[in-house]
CSV table of C-alpha atoms in Angstrom, one decimal:
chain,number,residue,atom,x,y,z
A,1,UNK,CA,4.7,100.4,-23.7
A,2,UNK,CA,6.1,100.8,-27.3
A,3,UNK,CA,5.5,97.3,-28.0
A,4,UNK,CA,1.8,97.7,-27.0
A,5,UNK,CA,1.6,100.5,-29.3
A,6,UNK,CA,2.8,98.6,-32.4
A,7,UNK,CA,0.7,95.9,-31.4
A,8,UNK,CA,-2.0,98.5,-31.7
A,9,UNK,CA,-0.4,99.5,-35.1
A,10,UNK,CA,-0.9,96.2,-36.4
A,11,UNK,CA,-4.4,95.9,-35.5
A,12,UNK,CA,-5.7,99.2,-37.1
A,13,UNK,CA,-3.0,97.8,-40.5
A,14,UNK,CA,-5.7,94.5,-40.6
A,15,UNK,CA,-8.6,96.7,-40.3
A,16,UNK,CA,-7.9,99.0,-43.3
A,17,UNK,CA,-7.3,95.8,-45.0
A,18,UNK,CA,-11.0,95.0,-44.3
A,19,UNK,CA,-12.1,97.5,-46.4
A,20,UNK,CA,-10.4,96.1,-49.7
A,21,UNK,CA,-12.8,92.5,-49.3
A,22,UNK,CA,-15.4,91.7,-51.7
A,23,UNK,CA,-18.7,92.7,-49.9
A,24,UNK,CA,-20.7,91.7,-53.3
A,25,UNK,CA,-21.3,88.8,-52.0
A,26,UNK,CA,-22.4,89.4,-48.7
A,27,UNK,CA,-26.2,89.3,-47.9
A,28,UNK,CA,-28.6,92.2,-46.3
A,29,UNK,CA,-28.7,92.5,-42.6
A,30,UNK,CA,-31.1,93.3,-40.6
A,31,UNK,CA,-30.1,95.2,-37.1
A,32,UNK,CA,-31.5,94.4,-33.8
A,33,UNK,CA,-31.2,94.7,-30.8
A,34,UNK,CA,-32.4,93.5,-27.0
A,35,UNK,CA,-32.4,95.1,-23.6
A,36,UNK,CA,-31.7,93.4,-20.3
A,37,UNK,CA,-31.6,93.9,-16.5
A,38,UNK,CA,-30.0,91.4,-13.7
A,39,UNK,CA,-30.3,92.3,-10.0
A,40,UNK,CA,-28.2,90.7,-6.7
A,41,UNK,CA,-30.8,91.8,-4.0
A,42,UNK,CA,-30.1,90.6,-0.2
A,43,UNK,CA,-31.2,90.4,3.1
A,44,UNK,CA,-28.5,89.9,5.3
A,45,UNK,CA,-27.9,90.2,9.5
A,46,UNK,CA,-24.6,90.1,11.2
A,47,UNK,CA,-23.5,87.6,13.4
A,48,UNK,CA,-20.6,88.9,14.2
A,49,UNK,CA,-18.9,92.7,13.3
A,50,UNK,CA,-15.9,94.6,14.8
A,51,UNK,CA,-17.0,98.2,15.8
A,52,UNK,CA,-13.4,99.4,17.1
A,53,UNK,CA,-11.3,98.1,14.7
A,54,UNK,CA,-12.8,96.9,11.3
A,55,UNK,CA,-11.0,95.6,8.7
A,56,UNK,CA,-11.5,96.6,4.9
A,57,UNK,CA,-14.3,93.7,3.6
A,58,UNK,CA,-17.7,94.7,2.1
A,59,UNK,CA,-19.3,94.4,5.5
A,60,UNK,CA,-15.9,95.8,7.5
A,61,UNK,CA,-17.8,98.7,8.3
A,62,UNK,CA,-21.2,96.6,9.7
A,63,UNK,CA,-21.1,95.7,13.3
A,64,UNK,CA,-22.9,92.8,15.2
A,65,UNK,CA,-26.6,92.9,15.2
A,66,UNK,CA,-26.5,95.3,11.7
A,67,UNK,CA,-29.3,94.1,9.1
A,68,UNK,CA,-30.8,95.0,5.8
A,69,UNK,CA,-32.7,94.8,2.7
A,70,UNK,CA,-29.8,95.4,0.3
A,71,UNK,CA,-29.4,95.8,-3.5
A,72,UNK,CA,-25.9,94.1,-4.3
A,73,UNK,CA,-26.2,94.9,-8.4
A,74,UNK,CA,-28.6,96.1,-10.6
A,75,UNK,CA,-27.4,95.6,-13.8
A,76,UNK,CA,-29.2,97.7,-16.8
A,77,UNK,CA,-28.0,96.6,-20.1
A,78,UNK,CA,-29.0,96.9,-24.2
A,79,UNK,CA,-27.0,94.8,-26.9
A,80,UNK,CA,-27.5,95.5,-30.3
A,81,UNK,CA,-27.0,93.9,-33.7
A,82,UNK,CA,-25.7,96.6,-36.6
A,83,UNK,CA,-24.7,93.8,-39.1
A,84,UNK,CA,-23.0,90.7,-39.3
A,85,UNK,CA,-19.7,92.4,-38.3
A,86,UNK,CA,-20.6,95.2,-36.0
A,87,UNK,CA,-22.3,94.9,-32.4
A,88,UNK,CA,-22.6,96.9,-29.5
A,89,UNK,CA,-23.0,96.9,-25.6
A,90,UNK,CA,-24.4,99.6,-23.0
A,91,UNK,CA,-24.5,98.3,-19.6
A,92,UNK,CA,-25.2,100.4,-16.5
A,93,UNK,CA,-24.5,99.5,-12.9
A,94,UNK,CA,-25.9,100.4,-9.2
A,95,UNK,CA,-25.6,99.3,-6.0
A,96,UNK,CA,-26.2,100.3,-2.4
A,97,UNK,CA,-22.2,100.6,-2.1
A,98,UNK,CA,-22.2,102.9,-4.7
A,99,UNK,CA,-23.6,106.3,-3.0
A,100,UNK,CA,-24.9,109.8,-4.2
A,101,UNK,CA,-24.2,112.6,-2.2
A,102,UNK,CA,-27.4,112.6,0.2
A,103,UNK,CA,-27.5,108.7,0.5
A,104,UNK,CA,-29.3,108.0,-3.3
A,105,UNK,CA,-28.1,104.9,-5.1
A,106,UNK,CA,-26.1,106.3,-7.7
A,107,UNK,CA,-24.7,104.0,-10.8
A,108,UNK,CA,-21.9,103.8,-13.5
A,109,UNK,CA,-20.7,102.7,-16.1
A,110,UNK,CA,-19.8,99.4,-16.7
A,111,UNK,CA,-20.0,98.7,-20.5
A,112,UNK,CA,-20.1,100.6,-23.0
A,113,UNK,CA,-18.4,99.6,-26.7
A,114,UNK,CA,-18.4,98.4,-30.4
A,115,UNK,CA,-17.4,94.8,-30.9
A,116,UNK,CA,-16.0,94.8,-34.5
A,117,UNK,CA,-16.3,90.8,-35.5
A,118,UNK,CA,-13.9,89.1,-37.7
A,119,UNK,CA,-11.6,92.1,-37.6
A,120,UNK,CA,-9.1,89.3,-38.8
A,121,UNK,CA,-9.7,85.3,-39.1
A,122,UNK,CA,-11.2,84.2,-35.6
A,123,UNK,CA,-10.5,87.9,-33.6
A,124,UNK,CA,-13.2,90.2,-32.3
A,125,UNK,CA,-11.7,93.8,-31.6
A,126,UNK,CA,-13.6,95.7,-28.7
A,127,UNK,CA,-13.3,99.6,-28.8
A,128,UNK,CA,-14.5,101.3,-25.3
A,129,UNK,CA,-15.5,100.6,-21.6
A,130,UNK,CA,-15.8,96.4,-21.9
A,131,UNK,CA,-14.9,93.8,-19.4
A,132,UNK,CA,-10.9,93.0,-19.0
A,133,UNK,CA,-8.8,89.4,-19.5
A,134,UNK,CA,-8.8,89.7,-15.4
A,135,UNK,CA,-12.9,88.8,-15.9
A,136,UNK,CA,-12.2,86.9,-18.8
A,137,UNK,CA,-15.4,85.3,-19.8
A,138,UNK,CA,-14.3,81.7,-20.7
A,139,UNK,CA,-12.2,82.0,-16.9
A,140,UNK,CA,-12.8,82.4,-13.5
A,141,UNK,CA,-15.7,84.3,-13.8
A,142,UNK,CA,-17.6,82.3,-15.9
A,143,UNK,CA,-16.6,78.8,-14.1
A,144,UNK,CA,-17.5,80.3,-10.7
A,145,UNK,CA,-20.8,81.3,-11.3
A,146,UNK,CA,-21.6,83.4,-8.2
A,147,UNK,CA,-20.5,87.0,-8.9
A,148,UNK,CA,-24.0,87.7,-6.5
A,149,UNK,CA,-22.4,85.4,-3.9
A,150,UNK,CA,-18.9,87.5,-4.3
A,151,UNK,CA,-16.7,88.6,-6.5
A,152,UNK,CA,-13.9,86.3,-7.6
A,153,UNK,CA,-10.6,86.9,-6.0
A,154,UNK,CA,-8.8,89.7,-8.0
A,155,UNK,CA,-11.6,92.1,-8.2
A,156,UNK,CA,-12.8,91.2,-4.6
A,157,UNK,CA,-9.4,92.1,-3.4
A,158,UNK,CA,-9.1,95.1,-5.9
A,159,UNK,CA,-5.6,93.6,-7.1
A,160,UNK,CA,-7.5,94.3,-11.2
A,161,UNK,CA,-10.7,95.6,-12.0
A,162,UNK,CA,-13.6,93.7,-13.9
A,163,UNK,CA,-13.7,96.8,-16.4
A,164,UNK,CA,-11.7,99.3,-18.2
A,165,UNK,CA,-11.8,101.6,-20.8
A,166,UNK,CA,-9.6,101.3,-23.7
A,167,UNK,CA,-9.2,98.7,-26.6
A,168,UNK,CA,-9.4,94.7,-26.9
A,169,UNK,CA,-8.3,92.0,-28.6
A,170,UNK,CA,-10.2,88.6,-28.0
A,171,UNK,CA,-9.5,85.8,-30.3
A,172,UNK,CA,-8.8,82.3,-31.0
A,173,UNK,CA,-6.0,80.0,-32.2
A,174,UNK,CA,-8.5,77.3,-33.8
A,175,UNK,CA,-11.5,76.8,-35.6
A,176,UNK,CA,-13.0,75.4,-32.2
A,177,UNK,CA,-12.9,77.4,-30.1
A,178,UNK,CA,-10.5,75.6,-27.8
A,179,UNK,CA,-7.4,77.8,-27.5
A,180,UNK,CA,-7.7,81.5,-27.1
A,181,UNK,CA,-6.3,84.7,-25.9
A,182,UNK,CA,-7.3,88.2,-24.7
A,183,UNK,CA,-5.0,90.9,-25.4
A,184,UNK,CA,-6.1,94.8,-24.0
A,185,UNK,CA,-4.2,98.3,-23.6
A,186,UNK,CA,-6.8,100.4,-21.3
A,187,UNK,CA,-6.7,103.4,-18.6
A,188,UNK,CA,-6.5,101.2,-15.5
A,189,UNK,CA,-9.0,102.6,-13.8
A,190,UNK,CA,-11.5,100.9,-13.9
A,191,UNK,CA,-15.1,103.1,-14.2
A,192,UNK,CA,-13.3,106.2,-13.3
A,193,UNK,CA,-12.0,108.7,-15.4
A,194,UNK,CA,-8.2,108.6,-16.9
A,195,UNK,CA,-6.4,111.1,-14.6
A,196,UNK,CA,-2.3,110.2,-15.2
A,197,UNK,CA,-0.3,109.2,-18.9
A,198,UNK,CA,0.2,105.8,-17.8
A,199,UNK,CA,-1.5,102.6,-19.8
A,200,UNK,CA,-2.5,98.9,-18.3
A,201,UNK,CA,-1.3,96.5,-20.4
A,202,UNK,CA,-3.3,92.8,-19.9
A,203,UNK,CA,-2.7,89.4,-21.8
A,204,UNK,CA,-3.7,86.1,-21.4
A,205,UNK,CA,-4.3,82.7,-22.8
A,206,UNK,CA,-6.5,80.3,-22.4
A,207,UNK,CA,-7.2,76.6,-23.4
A,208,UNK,CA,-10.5,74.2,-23.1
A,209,UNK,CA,-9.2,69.9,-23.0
A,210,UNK,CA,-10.9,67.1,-22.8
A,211,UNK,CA,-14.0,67.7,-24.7
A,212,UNK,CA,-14.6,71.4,-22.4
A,213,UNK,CA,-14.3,69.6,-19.1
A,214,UNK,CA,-10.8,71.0,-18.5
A,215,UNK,CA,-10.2,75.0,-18.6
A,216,UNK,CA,-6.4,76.4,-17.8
A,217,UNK,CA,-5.8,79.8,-18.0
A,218,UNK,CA,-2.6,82.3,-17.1
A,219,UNK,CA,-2.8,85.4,-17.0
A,220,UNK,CA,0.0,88.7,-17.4
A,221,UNK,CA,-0.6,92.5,-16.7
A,222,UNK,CA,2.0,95.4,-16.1
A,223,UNK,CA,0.7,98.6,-15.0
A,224,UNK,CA,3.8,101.9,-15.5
A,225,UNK,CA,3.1,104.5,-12.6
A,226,UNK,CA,4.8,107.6,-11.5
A,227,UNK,CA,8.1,107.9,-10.2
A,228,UNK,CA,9.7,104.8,-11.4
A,229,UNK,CA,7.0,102.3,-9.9
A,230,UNK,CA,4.9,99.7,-11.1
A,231,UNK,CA,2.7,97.3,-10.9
A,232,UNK,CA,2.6,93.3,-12.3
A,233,UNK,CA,-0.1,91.0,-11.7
A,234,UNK,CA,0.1,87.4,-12.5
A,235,UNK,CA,-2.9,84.8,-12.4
A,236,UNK,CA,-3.4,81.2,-12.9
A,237,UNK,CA,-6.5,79.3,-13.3
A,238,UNK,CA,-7.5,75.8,-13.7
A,239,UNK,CA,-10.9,74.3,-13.4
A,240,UNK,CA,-12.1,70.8,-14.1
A,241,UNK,CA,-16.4,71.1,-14.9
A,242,UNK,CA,-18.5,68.1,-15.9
A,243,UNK,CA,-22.7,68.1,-15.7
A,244,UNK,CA,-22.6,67.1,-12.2
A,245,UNK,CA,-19.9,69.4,-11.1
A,246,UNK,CA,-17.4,72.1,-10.7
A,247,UNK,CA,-13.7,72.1,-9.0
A,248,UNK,CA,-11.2,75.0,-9.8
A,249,UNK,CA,-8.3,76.4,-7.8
A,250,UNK,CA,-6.9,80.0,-8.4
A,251,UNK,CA,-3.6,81.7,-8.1
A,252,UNK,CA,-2.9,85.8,-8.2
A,253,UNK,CA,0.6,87.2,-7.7
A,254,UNK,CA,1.0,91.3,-7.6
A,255,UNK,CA,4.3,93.0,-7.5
A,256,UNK,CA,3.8,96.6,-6.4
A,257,UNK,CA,7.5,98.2,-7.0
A,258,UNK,CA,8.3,100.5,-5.4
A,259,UNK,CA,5.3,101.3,-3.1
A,260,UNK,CA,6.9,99.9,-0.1
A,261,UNK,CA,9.0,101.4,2.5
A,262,UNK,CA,12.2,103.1,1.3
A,263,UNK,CA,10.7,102.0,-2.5
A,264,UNK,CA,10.9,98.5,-1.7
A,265,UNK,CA,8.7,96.2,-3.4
A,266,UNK,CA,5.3,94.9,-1.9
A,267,UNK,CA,4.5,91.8,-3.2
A,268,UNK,CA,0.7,89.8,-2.4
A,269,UNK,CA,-0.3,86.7,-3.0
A,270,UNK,CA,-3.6,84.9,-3.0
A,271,UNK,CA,-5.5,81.9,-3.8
A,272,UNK,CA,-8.9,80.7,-4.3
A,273,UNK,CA,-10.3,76.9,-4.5
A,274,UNK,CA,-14.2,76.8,-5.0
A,275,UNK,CA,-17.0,74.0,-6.2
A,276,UNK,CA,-20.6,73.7,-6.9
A,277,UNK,CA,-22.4,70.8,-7.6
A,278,UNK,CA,-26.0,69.7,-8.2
A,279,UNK,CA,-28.3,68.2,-6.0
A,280,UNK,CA,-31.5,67.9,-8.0
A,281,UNK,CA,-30.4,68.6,-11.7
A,282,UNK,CA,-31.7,72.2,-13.0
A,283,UNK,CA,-33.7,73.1,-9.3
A,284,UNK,CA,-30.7,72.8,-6.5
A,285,UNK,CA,-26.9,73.2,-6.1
A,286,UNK,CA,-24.7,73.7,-3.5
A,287,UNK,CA,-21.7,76.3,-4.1
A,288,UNK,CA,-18.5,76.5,-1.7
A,289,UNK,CA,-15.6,78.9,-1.5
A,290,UNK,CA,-12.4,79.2,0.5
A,291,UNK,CA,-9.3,82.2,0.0
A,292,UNK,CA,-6.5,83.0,1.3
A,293,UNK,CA,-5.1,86.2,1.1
A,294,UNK,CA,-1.9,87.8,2.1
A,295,UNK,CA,-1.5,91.6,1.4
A,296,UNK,CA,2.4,91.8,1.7
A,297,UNK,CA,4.3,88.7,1.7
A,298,UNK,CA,7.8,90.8,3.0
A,299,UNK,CA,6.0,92.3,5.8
A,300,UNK,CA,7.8,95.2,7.7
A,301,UNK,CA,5.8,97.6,9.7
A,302,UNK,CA,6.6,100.9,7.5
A,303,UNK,CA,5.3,98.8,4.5
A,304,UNK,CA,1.3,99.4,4.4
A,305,UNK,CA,2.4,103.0,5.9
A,306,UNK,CA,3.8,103.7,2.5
A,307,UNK,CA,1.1,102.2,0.6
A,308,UNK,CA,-2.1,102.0,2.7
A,309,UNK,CA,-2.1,98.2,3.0
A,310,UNK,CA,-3.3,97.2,7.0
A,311,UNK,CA,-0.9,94.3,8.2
A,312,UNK,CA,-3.6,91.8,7.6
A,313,UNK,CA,-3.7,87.8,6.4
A,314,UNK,CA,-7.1,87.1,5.6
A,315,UNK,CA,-9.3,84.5,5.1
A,316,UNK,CA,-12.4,84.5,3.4
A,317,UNK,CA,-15.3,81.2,2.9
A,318,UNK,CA,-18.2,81.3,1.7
A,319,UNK,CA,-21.5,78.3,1.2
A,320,UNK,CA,-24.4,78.4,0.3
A,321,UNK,CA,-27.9,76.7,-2.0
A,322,UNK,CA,-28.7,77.9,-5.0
A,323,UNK,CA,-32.8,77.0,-5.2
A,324,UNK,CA,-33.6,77.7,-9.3
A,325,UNK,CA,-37.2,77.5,-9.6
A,326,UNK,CA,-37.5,78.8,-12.5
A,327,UNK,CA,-35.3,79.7,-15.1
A,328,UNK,CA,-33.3,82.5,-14.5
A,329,UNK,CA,-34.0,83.1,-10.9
A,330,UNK,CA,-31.7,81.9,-8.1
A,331,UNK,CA,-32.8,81.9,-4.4
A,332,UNK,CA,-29.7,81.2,-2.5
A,333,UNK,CA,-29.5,80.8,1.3
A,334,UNK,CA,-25.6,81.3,1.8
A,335,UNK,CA,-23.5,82.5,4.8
A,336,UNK,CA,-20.1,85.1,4.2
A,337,UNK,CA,-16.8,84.8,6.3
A,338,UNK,CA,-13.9,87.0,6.6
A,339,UNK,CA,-11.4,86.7,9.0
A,340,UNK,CA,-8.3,88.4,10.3
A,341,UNK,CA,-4.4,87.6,11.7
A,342,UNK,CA,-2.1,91.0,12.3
A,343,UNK,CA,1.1,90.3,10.9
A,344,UNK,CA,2.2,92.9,13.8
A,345,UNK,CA,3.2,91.7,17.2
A,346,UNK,CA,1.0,92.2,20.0
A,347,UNK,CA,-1.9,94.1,18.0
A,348,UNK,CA,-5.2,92.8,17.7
A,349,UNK,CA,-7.3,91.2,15.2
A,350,UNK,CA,-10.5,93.1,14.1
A,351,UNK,CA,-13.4,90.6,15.0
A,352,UNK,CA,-14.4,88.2,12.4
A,353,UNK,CA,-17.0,89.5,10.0
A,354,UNK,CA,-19.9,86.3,9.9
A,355,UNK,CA,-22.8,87.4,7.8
A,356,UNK,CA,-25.6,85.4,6.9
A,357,UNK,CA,-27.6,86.3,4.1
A,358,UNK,CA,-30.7,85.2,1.6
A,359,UNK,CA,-29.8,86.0,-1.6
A,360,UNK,CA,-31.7,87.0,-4.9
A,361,UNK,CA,-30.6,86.5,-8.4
A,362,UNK,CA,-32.9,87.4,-11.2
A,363,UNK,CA,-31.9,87.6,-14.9
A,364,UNK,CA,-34.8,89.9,-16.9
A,365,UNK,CA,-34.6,89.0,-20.5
């Protein structure tokens, strides 16, 4: 953690440097600013659910024959322009998983910062509730396309949140844009509250080849917690993107030590490969996903007593069209898999969760 903090030392060093530039020279700016909304709105019916013993998915607790009208996101969002150096972002977030007390929608927070440009040569520093290197927006996020389709792999698996509060580094090595790094010290918990002493340190770098077409990416976290544990994520990325396509593979490693049965270590690995693709150009594509996921990877039957983890392998697959007729709306007839295999001998699989939705995605700006 100490060397976190004197990275953070550093940082605040280069911005009191800031103040000592020449500013005669630089012109009058004007601030502005522009709101936005995005909604994920679905209708979906299930094929197939497991009443007596669900597993943990979005739709674990549906059974067979369950339908609805469903709001996946609604994303309510201002950016605005103080100067050429200065720029913020409020974003709010609701959805019908996200429930008052009574049944009411209720929402959160998912941005909320100041993005201080140029803190040094080719570095942006983001103070506040922003989106984490796990959701790095030149990765996975970006390449995949289909947060309204599902969440990519980490954050669907709740291995790393999309968002945290605390402080961010994003820069580059080169005048292009090509290499580049995300550096962040933040709460770890996500869009709740701070409620322990211990920080989540993320880093990652990031490269663009072959004029954009090829993106690599790894990815390093480590996460202190009480009583000697902790937790380390690791994540690789690679994706290979051209006018016509999309192709990318994804790797996530998380050591949990000390959360497993007499403070062993639980260890979880997953991987995601997914492609879209155009049919007509700028009016159809066709999207597909396949994971694997393994929640323990040393499996003993006292180790998801000691952390909550159900003796599951999982596989997940998702397809789908994506019908754009107009700009910024997406129309996409897709079905949602998610299967089951008990690493525990003799105990049943939940039934496998087969959902088949028409979703909505509509950008408001």
């Amino acid at each position: 953690m100490w060397k976190s903090i004197t990275f953070l030392l550093i940082i605040f060093i280069s911005i009191g440097s800031t103040f000592a530039q020449d500013k005669t020279s630089v012109p009058r700016f004007l601030s502005s600013g522009n709101a936005y909304a995005t909604m994920f709105f679905e209708y979906y019916y299930m094929l197939q659910g497991d009443d007596i013993y669900p597993g943990r998915s979005e739709f674990a607790k549906n059974t067979t024959g369950d339908n609805a009208f469903s709001f996946r996101r609604v994303y309510l969002g201002y950016q605005h322009t103080f100067s050429e150096r200065f720029s913020g972002k409020v974003q709010l977030e609701a959805t019908d998983r996200t429930l008052l007390e009574g049944g009411q929608r209720g929402s959160f927070i998912k941005e909320a910062n100041l993005r201080w440009k140029n803190i040094y040569p080719l570095a942006d520093l983001i103070i506040g509730h922003s989106l984490t290197p796990v959701w790095s927006i030149e990765g996975s996020e970006f390449v995949w396309q289909y947060r309204s389709i599902e969440r990519t792999i980490a954050d669907m698996r709740r291995l790393r949140s999309s968002n945290d509060t605390g402080i961010r580094l994003k820069g580059s090595f080169n005048q292009s844009n090509t290499y580049g790094y995300n550096f962040m010290v933040g709460n770890g918990n996500s869009a709740r509250a701070e409620n322990d002493k211990y920080k989540l340190v993320y880093f990652n770098l990031w490269s663009k080849l072959f004029q954009n077409k090829l993106y690599l990416e790894i990815f390093q976290d480590y996460n202190e917690a009480a009583e000697n544990r902790y937790i380390a994520t690791t994540k690789g990325f690679v994706a290979w993107t051209t006018t016509s396509y999309t192709l990318a593979v994804e790797l996530v490693r998380q050591i949990r030590g000390g959360f497993g049965a007499d403070t062993d270590n639980i260890i979880i690995h997953g991987i995601s490969i997914f492609t879209h693709a155009n049919l007509v150009k700028d009016n159809l594509k066709v999207f597909g996903r396949l994971d694997s996921f393994n929640p323990d990877v040393y499996f003993t039957s006292n180790h998801y007593l000691a952390d909550g983890v159900k003796p599951f392998d999982e596989m997940f697959y998702t397809f789908g069209l994506d019908f754009i007729p107009e700009k910024n709306i997406h129309v996409m007839p897709n079905i949602w898999v998610n299967s089951y295999r008990n690493k525990t001998d003799g105990q049943l699989n939940p039934k496998t969760e087969i959902v088949a939705r028409l979703t909505f995605n509509v950008t408001f700006k």
